[in-house]
Coordinates of C-alpha atoms in Angstrom, one line a residue:
Chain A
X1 CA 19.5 9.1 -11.2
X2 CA 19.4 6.4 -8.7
X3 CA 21.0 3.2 -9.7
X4 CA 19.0 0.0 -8.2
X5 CA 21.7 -3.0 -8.2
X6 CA 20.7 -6.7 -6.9
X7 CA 23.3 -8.9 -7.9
X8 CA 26.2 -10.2 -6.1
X9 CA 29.4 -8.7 -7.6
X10 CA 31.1 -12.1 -7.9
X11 CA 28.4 -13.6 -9.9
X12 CA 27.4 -11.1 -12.3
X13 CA 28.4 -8.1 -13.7
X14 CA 26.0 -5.7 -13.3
X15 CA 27.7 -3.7 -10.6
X16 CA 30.5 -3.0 -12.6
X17 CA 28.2 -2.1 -15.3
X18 CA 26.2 0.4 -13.3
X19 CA 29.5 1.9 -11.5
X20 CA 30.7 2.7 -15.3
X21 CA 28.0 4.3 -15.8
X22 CA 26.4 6.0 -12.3
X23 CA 27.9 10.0 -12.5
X24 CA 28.3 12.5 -10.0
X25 CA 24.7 13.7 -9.0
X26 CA 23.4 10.4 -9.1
X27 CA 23.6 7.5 -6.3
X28 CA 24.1 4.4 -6.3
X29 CA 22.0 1.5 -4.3
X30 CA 23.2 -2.0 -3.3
X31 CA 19.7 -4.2 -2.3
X32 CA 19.7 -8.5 -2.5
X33 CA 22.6 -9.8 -3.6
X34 CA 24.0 -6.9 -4.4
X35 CA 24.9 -5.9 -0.3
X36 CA 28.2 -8.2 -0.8
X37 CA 29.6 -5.9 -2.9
X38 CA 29.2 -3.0 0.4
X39 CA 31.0 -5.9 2.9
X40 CA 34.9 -5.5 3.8
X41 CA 37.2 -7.9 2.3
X42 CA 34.8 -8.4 -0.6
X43 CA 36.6 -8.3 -4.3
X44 CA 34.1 -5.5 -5.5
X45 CA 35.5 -3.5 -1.9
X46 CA 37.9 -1.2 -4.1
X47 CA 35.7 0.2 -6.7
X48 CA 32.9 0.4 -4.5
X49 CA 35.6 2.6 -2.6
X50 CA 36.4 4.2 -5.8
X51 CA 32.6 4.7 -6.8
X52 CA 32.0 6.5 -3.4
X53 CA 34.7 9.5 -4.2
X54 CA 32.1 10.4 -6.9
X55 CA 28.6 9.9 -5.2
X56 CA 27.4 8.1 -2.5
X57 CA 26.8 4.7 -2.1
X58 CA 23.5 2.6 0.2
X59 CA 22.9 -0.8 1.1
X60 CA 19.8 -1.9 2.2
X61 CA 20.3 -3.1 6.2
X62 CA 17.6 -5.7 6.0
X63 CA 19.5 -7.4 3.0
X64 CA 22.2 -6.9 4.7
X65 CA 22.0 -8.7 8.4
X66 CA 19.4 -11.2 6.8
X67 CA 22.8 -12.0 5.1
X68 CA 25.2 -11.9 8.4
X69 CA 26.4 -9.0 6.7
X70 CA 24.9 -6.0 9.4
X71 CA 28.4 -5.4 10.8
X72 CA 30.8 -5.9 8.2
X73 CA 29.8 -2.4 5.7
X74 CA 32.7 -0.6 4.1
X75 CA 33.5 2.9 5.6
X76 CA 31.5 4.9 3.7
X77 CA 28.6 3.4 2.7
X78 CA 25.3 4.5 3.8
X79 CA 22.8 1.8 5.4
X80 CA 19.0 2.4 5.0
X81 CA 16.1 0.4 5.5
X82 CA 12.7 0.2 3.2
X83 CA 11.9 3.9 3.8
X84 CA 15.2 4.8 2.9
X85 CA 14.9 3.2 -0.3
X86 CA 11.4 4.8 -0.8
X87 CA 13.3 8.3 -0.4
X88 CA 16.2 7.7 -2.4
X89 CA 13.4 7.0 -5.7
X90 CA 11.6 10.6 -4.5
X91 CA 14.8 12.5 -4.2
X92 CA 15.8 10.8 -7.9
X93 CA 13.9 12.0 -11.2
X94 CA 14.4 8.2 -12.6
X95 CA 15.9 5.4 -11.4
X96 CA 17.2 2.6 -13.2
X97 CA 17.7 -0.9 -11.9
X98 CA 20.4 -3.2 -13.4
X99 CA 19.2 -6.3 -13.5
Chain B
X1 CA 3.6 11.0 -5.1
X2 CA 2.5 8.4 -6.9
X3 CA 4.9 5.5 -7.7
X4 CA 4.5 2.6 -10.2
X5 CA 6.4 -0.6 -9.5
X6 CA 7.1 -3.4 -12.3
X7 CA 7.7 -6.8 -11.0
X8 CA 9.6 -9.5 -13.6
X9 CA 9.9 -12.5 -11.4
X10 CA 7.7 -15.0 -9.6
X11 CA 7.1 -15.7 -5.9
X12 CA 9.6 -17.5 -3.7
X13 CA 12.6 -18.5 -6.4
X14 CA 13.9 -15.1 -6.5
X15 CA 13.7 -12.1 -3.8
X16 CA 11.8 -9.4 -6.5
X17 CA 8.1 -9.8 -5.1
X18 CA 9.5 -9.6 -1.9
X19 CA 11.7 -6.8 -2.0
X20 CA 8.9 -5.2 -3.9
X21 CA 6.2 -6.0 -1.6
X22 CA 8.2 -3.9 1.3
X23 CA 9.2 -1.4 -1.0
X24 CA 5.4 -0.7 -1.9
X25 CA 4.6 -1.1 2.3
X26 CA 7.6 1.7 3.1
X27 CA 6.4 3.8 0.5
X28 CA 2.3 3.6 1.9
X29 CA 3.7 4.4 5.0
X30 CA 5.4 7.7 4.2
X31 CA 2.0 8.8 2.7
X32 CA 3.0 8.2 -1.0
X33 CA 0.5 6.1 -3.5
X34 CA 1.3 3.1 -5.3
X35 CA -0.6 4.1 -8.4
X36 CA -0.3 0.3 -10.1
X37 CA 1.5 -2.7 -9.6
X38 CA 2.4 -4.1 -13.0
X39 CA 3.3 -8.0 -13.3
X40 CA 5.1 -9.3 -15.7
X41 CA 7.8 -11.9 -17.2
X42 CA 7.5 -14.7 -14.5
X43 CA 6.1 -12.4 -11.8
X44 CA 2.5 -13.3 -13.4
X45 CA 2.9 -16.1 -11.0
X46 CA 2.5 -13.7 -8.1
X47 CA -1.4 -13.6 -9.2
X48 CA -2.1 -17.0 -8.7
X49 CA -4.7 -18.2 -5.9
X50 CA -3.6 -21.4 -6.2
X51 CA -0.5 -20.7 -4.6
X52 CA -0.3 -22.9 -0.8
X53 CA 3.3 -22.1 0.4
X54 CA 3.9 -24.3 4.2
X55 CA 2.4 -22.7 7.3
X56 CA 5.7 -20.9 8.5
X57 CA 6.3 -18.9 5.4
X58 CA 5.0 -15.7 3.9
X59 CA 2.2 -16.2 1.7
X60 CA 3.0 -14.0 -1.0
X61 CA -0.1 -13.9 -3.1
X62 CA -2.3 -13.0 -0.2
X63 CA 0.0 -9.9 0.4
X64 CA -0.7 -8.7 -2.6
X65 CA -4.1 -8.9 -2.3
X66 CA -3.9 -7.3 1.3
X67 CA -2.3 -4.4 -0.3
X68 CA -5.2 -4.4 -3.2
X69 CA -7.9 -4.3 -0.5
X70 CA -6.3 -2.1 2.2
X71 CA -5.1 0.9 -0.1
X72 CA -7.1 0.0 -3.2
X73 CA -3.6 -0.7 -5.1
X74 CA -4.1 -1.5 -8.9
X75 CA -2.3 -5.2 -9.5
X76 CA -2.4 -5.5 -13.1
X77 CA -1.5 -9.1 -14.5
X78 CA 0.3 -8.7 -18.3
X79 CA -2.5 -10.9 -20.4
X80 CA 0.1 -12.2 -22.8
X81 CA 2.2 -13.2 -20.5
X82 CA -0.1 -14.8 -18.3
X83 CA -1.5 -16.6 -21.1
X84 CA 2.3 -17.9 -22.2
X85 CA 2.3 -19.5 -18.5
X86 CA -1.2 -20.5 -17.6
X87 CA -2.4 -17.5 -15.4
X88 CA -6.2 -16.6 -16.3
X89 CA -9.1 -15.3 -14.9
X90 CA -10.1 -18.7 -13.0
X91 CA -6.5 -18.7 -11.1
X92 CA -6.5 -14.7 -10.4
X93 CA -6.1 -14.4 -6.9
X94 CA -8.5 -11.2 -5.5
X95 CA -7.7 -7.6 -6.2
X96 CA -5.5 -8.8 -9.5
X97 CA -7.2 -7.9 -12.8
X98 CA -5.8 -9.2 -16.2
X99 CA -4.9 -6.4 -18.9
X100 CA -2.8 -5.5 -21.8
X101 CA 0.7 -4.3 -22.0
X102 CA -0.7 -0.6 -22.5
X103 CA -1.1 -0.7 -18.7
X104 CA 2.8 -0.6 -17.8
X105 CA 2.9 2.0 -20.5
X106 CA 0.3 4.1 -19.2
X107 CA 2.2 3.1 -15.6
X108 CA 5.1 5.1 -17.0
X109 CA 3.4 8.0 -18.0
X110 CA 0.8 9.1 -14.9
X111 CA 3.2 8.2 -12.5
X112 CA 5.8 10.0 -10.6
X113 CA 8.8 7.5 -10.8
X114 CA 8.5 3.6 -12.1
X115 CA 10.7 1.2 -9.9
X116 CA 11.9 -2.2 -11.7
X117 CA 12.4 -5.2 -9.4
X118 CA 13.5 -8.2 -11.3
X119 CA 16.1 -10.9 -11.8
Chain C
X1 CA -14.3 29.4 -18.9
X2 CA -17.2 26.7 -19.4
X3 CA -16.8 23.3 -17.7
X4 CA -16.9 21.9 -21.3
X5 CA -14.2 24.1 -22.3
X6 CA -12.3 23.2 -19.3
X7 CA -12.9 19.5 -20.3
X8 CA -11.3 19.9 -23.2
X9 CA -8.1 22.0 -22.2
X10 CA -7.8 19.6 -19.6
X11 CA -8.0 16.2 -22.1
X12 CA -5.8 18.2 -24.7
X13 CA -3.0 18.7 -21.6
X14 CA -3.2 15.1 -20.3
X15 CA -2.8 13.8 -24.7
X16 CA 0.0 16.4 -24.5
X17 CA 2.2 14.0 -21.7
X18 CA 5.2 12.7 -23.8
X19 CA 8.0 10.9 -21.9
X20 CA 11.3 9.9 -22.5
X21 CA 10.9 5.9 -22.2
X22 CA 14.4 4.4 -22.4
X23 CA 14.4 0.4 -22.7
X24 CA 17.7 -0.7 -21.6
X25 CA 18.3 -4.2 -22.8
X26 CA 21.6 -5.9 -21.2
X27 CA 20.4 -9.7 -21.6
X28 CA 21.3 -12.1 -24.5
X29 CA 18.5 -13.6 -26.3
X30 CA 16.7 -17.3 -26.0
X31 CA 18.8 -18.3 -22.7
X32 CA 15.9 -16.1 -20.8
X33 CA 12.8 -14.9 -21.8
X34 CA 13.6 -10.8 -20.8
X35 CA 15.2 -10.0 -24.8
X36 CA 11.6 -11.7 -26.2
X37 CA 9.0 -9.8 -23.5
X38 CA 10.9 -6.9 -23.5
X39 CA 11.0 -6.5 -27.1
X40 CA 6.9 -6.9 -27.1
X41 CA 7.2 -4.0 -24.5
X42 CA 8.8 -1.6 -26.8
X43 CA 6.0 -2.9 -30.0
X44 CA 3.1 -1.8 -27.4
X45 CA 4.9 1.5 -26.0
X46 CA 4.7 2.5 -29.7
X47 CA 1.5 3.1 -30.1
X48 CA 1.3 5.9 -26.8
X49 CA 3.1 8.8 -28.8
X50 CA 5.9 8.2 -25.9
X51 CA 9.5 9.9 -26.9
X52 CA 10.9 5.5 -27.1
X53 CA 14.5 4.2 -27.4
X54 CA 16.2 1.4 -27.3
X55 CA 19.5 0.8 -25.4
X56 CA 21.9 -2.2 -26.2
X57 CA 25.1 -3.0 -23.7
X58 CA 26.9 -5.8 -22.0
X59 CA 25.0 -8.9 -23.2
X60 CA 22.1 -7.2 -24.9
X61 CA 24.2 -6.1 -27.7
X62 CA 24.0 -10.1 -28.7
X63 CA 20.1 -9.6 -29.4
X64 CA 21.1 -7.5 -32.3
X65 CA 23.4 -10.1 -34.5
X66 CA 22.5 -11.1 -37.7
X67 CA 22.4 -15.0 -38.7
X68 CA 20.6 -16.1 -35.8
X69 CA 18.9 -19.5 -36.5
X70 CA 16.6 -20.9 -33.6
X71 CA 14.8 -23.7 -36.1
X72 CA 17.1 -26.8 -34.2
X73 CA 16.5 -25.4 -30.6
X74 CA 13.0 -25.6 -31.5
X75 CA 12.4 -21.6 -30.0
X76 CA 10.9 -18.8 -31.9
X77 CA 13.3 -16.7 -33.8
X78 CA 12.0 -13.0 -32.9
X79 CA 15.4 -11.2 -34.4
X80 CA 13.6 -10.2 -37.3
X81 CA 11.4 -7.7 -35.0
X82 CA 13.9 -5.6 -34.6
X83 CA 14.0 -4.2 -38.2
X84 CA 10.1 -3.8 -38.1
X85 CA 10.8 -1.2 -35.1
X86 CA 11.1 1.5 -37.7
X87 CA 7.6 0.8 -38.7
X88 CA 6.2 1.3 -35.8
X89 CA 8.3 5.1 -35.1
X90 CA 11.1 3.3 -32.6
X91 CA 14.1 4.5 -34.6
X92 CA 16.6 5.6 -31.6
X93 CA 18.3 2.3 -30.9
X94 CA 21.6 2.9 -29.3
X95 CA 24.7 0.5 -29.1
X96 CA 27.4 1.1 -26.6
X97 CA 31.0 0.4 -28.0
X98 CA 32.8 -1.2 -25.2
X99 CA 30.4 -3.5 -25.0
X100 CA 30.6 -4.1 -28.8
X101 CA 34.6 -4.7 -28.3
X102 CA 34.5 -6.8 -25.2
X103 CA 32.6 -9.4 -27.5
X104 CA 34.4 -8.6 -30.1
X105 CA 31.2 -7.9 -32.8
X106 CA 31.5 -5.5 -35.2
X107 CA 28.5 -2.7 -36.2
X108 CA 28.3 -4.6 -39.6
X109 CA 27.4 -7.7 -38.0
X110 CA 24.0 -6.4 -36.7
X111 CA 21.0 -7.2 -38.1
X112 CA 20.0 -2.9 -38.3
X113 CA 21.2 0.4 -38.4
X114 CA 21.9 1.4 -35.2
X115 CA 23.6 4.6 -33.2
X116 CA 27.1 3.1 -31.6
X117 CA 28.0 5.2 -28.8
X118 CA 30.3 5.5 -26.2
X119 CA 29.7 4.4 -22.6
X120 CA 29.9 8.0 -21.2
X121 CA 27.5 9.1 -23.9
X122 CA 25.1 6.4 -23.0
X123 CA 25.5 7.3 -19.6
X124 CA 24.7 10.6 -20.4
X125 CA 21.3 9.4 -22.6
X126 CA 20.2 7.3 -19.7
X127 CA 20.2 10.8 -17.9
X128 CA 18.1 12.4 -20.1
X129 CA 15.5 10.1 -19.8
X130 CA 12.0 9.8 -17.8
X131 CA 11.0 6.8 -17.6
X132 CA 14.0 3.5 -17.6
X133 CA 12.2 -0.1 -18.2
X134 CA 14.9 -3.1 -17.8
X135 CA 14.5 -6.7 -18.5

């Protein structure tokens, strides 16, 4: 399953909800707001590091730089663009966005 | 394959429709179809042809009906909650149509994968 | 095999499509909207023969408590709904625990009988499904 987040990790708590939740097989990714929570030094940094020993984590790049954020991705996390997005919800049966 | 997207939140206050919008112009490009386009919550306002956002910004509403005309994309309105916010037939914007509920239903059936974009 | 026939196996198979449809509610109620619309969702998804249920964590899990009174915010008081979901064949509605204990409600104080399950096993239902609709 692909998990769809969009909220900043410091405002709401949807990441955490999904990261309890997201299991090996499944991948999670970080679009809007949500791209904070893949930046260095940010507080959600550890269990996005944590999250990404069980399956991979994405952030979308154009949230990203239109955020200043472009060079500032934890080790680890995988950048795509629109089209990435578009094959992360083929290569997933269902995805489910925490809103 | 053919892709459904559901859109919860109106133009401009919150990045959905946007996010959406390039999502459903990735997803043309790579030869999939956007079987139907299903507004609801707040994101009726994305049908409105009354919408006149300044000259330097995106105008949202016409995307949509871009998309509508260019790749024949069904933008379905939710009726109910059009009505709860003023969105009927004499505000529709082209290549929105106004239906029932049924239609995100039947969204989740016949397509391939549904993508939520919301607040 | 006539093109009638044809017709017919071919209408029979497309009536035959039944989905998992998981609702996944995570959204208190009458601050927003999303508990209210997405509840009228679930009343229309009924009627399509779909494989429906309901999902209540994090904030959600406040749609489902009894003794909500709306009368003096002057807002429609839609709680009720939930117990006519049995009328219309929506009878998985699943609870997550933690979230239960993190506000610190009890199953008795919800307004219907639910299934309270564990995060992992919710995690594991939201798996199983084909179809996830969020508000």
């Amino acid at each position: 399953m692909l998990h769809i987040v969009n909220k900043s990790p410091t405002e709401r708590s949807a990441l955490a909800s999904c990261l309890a939740h997201a299991r090996k097989g499944g991948a999670v990714l970080l679009i809007e707001d949500a791209v904070y929570a893949a930046t260095k030094g940010s507080a959600a940094q550890a269990s996005v590091e944590r999250a990404l020993r069980e399956l991979p984590v994405y952030a979308l790049g154009p949230d990203l730089d239109a955020r200043g954020m472009g060079a500032s991705v934890i080790d680890g996390v995988k950048v795509v663009d629109y089209g990435g997005f578009v094959d992360l919800v083929i290569e997933h049966r269902t995805s489910q966005s925490w809103l | 394959m053919n892709i459904g997207l559901l859109i919860n939140e109106g133009p401009y206050s919150h990045q959905a429709a946007d996010s959406a919008w390039q999502f459903a112009k990735a997803a043309l490009a790579r030869g999939h179809r956007i079987q139907r386009v299903f507004f609801y919550n707040d994101g009726v306002h994305n049908a409105t042809k009354l919408t006149e956002p300044p000259q330097d910004d995106r105008h949202i509403v016409n995307r949509w009906s871009r998309l509508a005309e260019e790749h024949g994309t069904d933008l379905v309105v939710c009726v109910a909650a059009g009505l709860r916010r003023g969105l009927v037939e004499e505000n529709l914007a082209p290549g929105f149509r106004i239906s029932g509920l049924g239609q995100l239903v039947e969204a989740g059936i016949e397509s391939d994968r549904l993508v939520v974009f919301g607040d | 095999m006539t093109q009638v026939a044809e017709d017919i196996e071919r209408e029979a198979g497309a009536e035959a499509v039944v989905k998992k449809f998981m609702f996944v509610n995570r959204k208190a109620p009458h601050g927003t909207i999303y508990a209210l619309e997405g509840l009228e969702v679930v009343l229309i998804s009924a009627a399509f023969d779909q494989d429906v249920s309901l999902a209540f964590l994090d904030d959600g899990v406040y749609q489902l408590l009894k003794g909500q009174e709306t009368k003096a915010i002057g807002v429609k008081n839609f709680s009720p709904t939930y117990r006519a979901l049995e009328g219309y064949d929506v009878e998985k509605l699943y609870v997550e625990r933690e979230s239960l204990e993190a506000r610190g409600i009890s199953e008795q104080q919800l307004l219907v009988a639910v299934q309270v399950v564990s995060a992992g096993e919710m995690a594991e239902l939201m798996e199983q499904q084909d179809v996830i609709i969020s508000s």
